[in-house]
Coordinates of N, CA and C in Angstrom, one line a residue:
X1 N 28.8 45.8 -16.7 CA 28.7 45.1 -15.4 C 27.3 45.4 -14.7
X2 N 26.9 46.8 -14.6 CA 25.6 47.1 -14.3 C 24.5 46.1 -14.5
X3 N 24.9 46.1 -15.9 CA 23.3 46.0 -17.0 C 23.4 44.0 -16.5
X4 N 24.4 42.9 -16.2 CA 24.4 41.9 -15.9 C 23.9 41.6 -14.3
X5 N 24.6 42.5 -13.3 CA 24.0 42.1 -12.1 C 22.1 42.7 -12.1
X6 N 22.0 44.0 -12.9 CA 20.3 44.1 -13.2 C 19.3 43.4 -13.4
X7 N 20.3 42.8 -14.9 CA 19.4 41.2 -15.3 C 19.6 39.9 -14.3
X8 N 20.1 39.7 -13.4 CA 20.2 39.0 -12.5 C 19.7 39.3 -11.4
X9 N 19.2 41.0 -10.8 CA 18.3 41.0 -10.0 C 16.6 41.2 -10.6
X10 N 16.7 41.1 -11.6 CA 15.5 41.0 -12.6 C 15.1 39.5 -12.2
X11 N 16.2 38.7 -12.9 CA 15.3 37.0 -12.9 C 16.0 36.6 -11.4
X12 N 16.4 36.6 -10.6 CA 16.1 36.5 -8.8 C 14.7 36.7 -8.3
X13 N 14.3 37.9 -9.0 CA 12.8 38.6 -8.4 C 11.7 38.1 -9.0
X14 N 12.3 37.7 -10.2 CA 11.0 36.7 -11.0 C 11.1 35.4 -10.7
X15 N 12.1 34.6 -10.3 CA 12.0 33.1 -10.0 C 11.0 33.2 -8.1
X16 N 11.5 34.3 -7.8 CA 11.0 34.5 -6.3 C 10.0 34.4 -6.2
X17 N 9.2 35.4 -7.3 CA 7.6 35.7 -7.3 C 6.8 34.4 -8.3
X18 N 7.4 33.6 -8.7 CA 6.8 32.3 -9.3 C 6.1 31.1 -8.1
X19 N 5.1 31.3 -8.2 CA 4.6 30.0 -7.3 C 4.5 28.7 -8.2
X20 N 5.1 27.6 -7.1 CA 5.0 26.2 -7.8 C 3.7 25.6 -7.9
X21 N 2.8 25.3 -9.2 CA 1.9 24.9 -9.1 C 1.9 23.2 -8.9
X22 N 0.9 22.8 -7.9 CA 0.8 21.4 -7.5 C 0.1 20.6 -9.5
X23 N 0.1 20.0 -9.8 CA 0.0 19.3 -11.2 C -0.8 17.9 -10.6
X24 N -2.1 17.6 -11.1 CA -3.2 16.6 -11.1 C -3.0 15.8 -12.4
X25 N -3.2 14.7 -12.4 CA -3.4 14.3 -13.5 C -5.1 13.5 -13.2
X26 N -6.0 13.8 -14.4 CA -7.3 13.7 -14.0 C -8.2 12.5 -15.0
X27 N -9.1 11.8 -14.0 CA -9.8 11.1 -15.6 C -10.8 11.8 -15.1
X28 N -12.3 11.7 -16.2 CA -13.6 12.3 -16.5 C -14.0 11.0 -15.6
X29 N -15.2 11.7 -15.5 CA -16.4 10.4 -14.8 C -17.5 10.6 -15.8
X30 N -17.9 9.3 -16.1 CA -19.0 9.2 -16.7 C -19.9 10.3 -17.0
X31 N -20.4 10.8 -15.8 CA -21.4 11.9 -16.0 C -20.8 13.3 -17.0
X32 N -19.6 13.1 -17.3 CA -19.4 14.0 -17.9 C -19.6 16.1 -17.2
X33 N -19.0 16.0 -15.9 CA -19.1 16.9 -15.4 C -18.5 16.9 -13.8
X34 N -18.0 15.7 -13.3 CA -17.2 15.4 -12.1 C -15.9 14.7 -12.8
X35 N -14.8 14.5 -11.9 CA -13.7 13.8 -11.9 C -13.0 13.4 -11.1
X36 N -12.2 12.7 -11.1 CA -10.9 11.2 -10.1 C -9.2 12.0 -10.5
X37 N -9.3 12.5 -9.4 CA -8.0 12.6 -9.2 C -7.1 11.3 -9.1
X38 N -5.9 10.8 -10.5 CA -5.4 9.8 -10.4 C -4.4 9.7 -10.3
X39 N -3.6 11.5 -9.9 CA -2.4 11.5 -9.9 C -1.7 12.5 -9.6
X40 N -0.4 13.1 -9.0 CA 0.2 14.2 -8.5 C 1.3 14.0 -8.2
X41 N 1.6 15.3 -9.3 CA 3.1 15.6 -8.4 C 3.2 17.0 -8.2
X42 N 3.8 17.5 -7.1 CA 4.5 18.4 -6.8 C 5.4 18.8 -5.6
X43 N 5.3 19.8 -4.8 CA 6.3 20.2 -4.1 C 6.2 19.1 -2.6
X44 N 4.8 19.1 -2.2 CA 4.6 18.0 -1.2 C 4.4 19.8 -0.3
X45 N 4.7 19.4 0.9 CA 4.3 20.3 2.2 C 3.0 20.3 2.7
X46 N 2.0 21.6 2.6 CA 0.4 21.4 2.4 C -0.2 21.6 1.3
X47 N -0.7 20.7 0.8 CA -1.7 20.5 -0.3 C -3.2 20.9 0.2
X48 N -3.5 21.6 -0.7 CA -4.8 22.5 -0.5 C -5.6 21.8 -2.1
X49 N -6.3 20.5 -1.9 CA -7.3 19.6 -3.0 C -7.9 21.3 -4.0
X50 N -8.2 21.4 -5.1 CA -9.0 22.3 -6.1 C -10.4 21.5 -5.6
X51 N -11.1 22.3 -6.0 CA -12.9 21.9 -5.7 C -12.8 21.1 -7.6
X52 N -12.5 22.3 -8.3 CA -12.5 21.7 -9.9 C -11.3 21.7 -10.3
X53 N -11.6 20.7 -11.3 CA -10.2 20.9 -12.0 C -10.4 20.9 -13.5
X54 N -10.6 22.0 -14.5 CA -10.7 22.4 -16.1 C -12.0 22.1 -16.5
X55 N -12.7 22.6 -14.6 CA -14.6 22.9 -14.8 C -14.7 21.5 -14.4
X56 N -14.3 20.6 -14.2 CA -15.2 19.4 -13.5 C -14.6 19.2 -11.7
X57 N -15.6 18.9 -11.8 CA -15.7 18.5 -10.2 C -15.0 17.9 -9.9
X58 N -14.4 17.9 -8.3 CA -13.3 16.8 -8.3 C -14.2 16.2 -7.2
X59 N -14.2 14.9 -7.6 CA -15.2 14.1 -6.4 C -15.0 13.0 -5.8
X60 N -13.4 12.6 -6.7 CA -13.2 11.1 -6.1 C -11.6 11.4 -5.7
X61 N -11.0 11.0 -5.5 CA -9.1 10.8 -5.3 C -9.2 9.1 -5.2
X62 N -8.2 8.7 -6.5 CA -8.6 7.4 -6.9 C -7.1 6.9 -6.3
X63 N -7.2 5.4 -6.2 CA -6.4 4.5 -5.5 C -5.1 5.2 -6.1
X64 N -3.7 5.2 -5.1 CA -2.6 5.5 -5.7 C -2.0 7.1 -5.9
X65 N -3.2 8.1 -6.0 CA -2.9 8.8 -6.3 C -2.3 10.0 -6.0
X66 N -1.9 9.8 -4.4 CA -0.7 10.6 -3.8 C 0.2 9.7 -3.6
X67 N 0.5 8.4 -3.6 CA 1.2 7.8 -3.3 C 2.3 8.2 -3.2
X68 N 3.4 7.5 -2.1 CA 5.0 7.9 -2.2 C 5.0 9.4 -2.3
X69 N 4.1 9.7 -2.1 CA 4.2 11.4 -2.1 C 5.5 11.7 -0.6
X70 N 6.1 11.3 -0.4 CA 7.2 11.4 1.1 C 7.3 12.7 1.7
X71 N 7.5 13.5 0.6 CA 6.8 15.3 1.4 C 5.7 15.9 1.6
X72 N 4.8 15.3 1.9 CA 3.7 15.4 1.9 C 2.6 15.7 2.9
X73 N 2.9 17.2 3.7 CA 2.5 17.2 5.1 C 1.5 17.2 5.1
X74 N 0.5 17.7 4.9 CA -1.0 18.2 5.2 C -1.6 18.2 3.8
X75 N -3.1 17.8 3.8 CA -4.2 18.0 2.7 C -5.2 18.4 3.3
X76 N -5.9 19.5 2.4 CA -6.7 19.7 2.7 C -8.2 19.1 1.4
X77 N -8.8 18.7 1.8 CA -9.8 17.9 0.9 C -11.3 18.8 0.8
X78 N -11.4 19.2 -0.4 CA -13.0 19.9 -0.7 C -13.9 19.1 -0.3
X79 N -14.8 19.4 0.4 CA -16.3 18.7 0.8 C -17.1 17.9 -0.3
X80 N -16.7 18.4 -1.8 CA -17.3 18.0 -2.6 C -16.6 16.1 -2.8
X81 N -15.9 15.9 -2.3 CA -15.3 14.9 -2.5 C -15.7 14.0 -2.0
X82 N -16.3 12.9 -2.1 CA -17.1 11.6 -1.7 C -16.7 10.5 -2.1
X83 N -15.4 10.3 -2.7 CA -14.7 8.8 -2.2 C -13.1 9.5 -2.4
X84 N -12.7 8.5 -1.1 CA -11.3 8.4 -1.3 C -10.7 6.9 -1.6
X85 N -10.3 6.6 -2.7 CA -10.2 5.3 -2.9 C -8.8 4.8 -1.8
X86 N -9.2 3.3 -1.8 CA -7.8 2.5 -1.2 C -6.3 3.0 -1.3
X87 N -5.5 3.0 -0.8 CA -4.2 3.5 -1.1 C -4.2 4.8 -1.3
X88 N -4.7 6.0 -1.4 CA -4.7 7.1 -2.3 C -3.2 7.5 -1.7
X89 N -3.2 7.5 -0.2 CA -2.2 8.2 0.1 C -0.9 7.2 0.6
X90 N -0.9 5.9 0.1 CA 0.1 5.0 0.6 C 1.3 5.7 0.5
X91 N 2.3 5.3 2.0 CA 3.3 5.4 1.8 C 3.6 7.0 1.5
X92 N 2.8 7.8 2.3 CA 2.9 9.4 3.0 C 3.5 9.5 3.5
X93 N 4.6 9.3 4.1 CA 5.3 8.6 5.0 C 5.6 10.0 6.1
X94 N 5.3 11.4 5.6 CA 5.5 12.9 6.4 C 4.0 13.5 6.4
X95 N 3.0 12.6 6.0 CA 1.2 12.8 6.5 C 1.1 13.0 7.6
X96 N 0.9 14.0 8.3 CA -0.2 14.5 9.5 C -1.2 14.7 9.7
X97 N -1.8 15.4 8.9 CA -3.0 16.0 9.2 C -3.6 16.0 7.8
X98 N -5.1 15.4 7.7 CA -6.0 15.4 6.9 C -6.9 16.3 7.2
X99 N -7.6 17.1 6.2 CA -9.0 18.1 6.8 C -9.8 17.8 5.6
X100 N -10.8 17.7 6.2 CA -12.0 17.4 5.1 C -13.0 18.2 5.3
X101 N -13.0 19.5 4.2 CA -14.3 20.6 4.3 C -15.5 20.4 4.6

């Protein structure tokens, strides 16, 4: 009985100490060293944008690509970012506050 509630305060402490990583899905740009954010999912709340994502730059957030995000309180957007395409954030419907570095 010990050794089961142990292993259950073992994986309680480890699901606790797991942070949910937010998930991009990304295309390349041309230059071969920036990229377009064309997609996301995760927990929603505040979103804190990556400057890179797997060494390329993130420079665009392409049409669509928060969309329907519905939990989606706050973003924070890296300075390196110089277009926000149409729609990115359609239908944010819990969007407040944008900040752009």
């Amino acid at each position: 009985m010990k050794g089961a509630i142990l292993g259950l305060f073992v994986l309680l402490l480890w699901a606790a100490s797991a942070t949910v990583q937010a998930q991009y899905t990304i295309s390349t740009n041309a230059d071969g060293i920036t990229c377009t954010i064309t997609g996301y999912s995760g927990s929603g709340g505040a979103v804190n944008i990556p400057s890179a994502i797997n060494d390329l730059l993130v420079n665009n957030i392409g049409t669509n690509a928060f969309a329907s995000q519905t939990s989606l309180a706050s973003v924070t957007v890296p300075g390196n970012v110089t277009n926000i395409a149409f729609r990115a954030f359609y239908f944010c419907t819990s969007l407040t506050n944008v900040m752009i570095q």
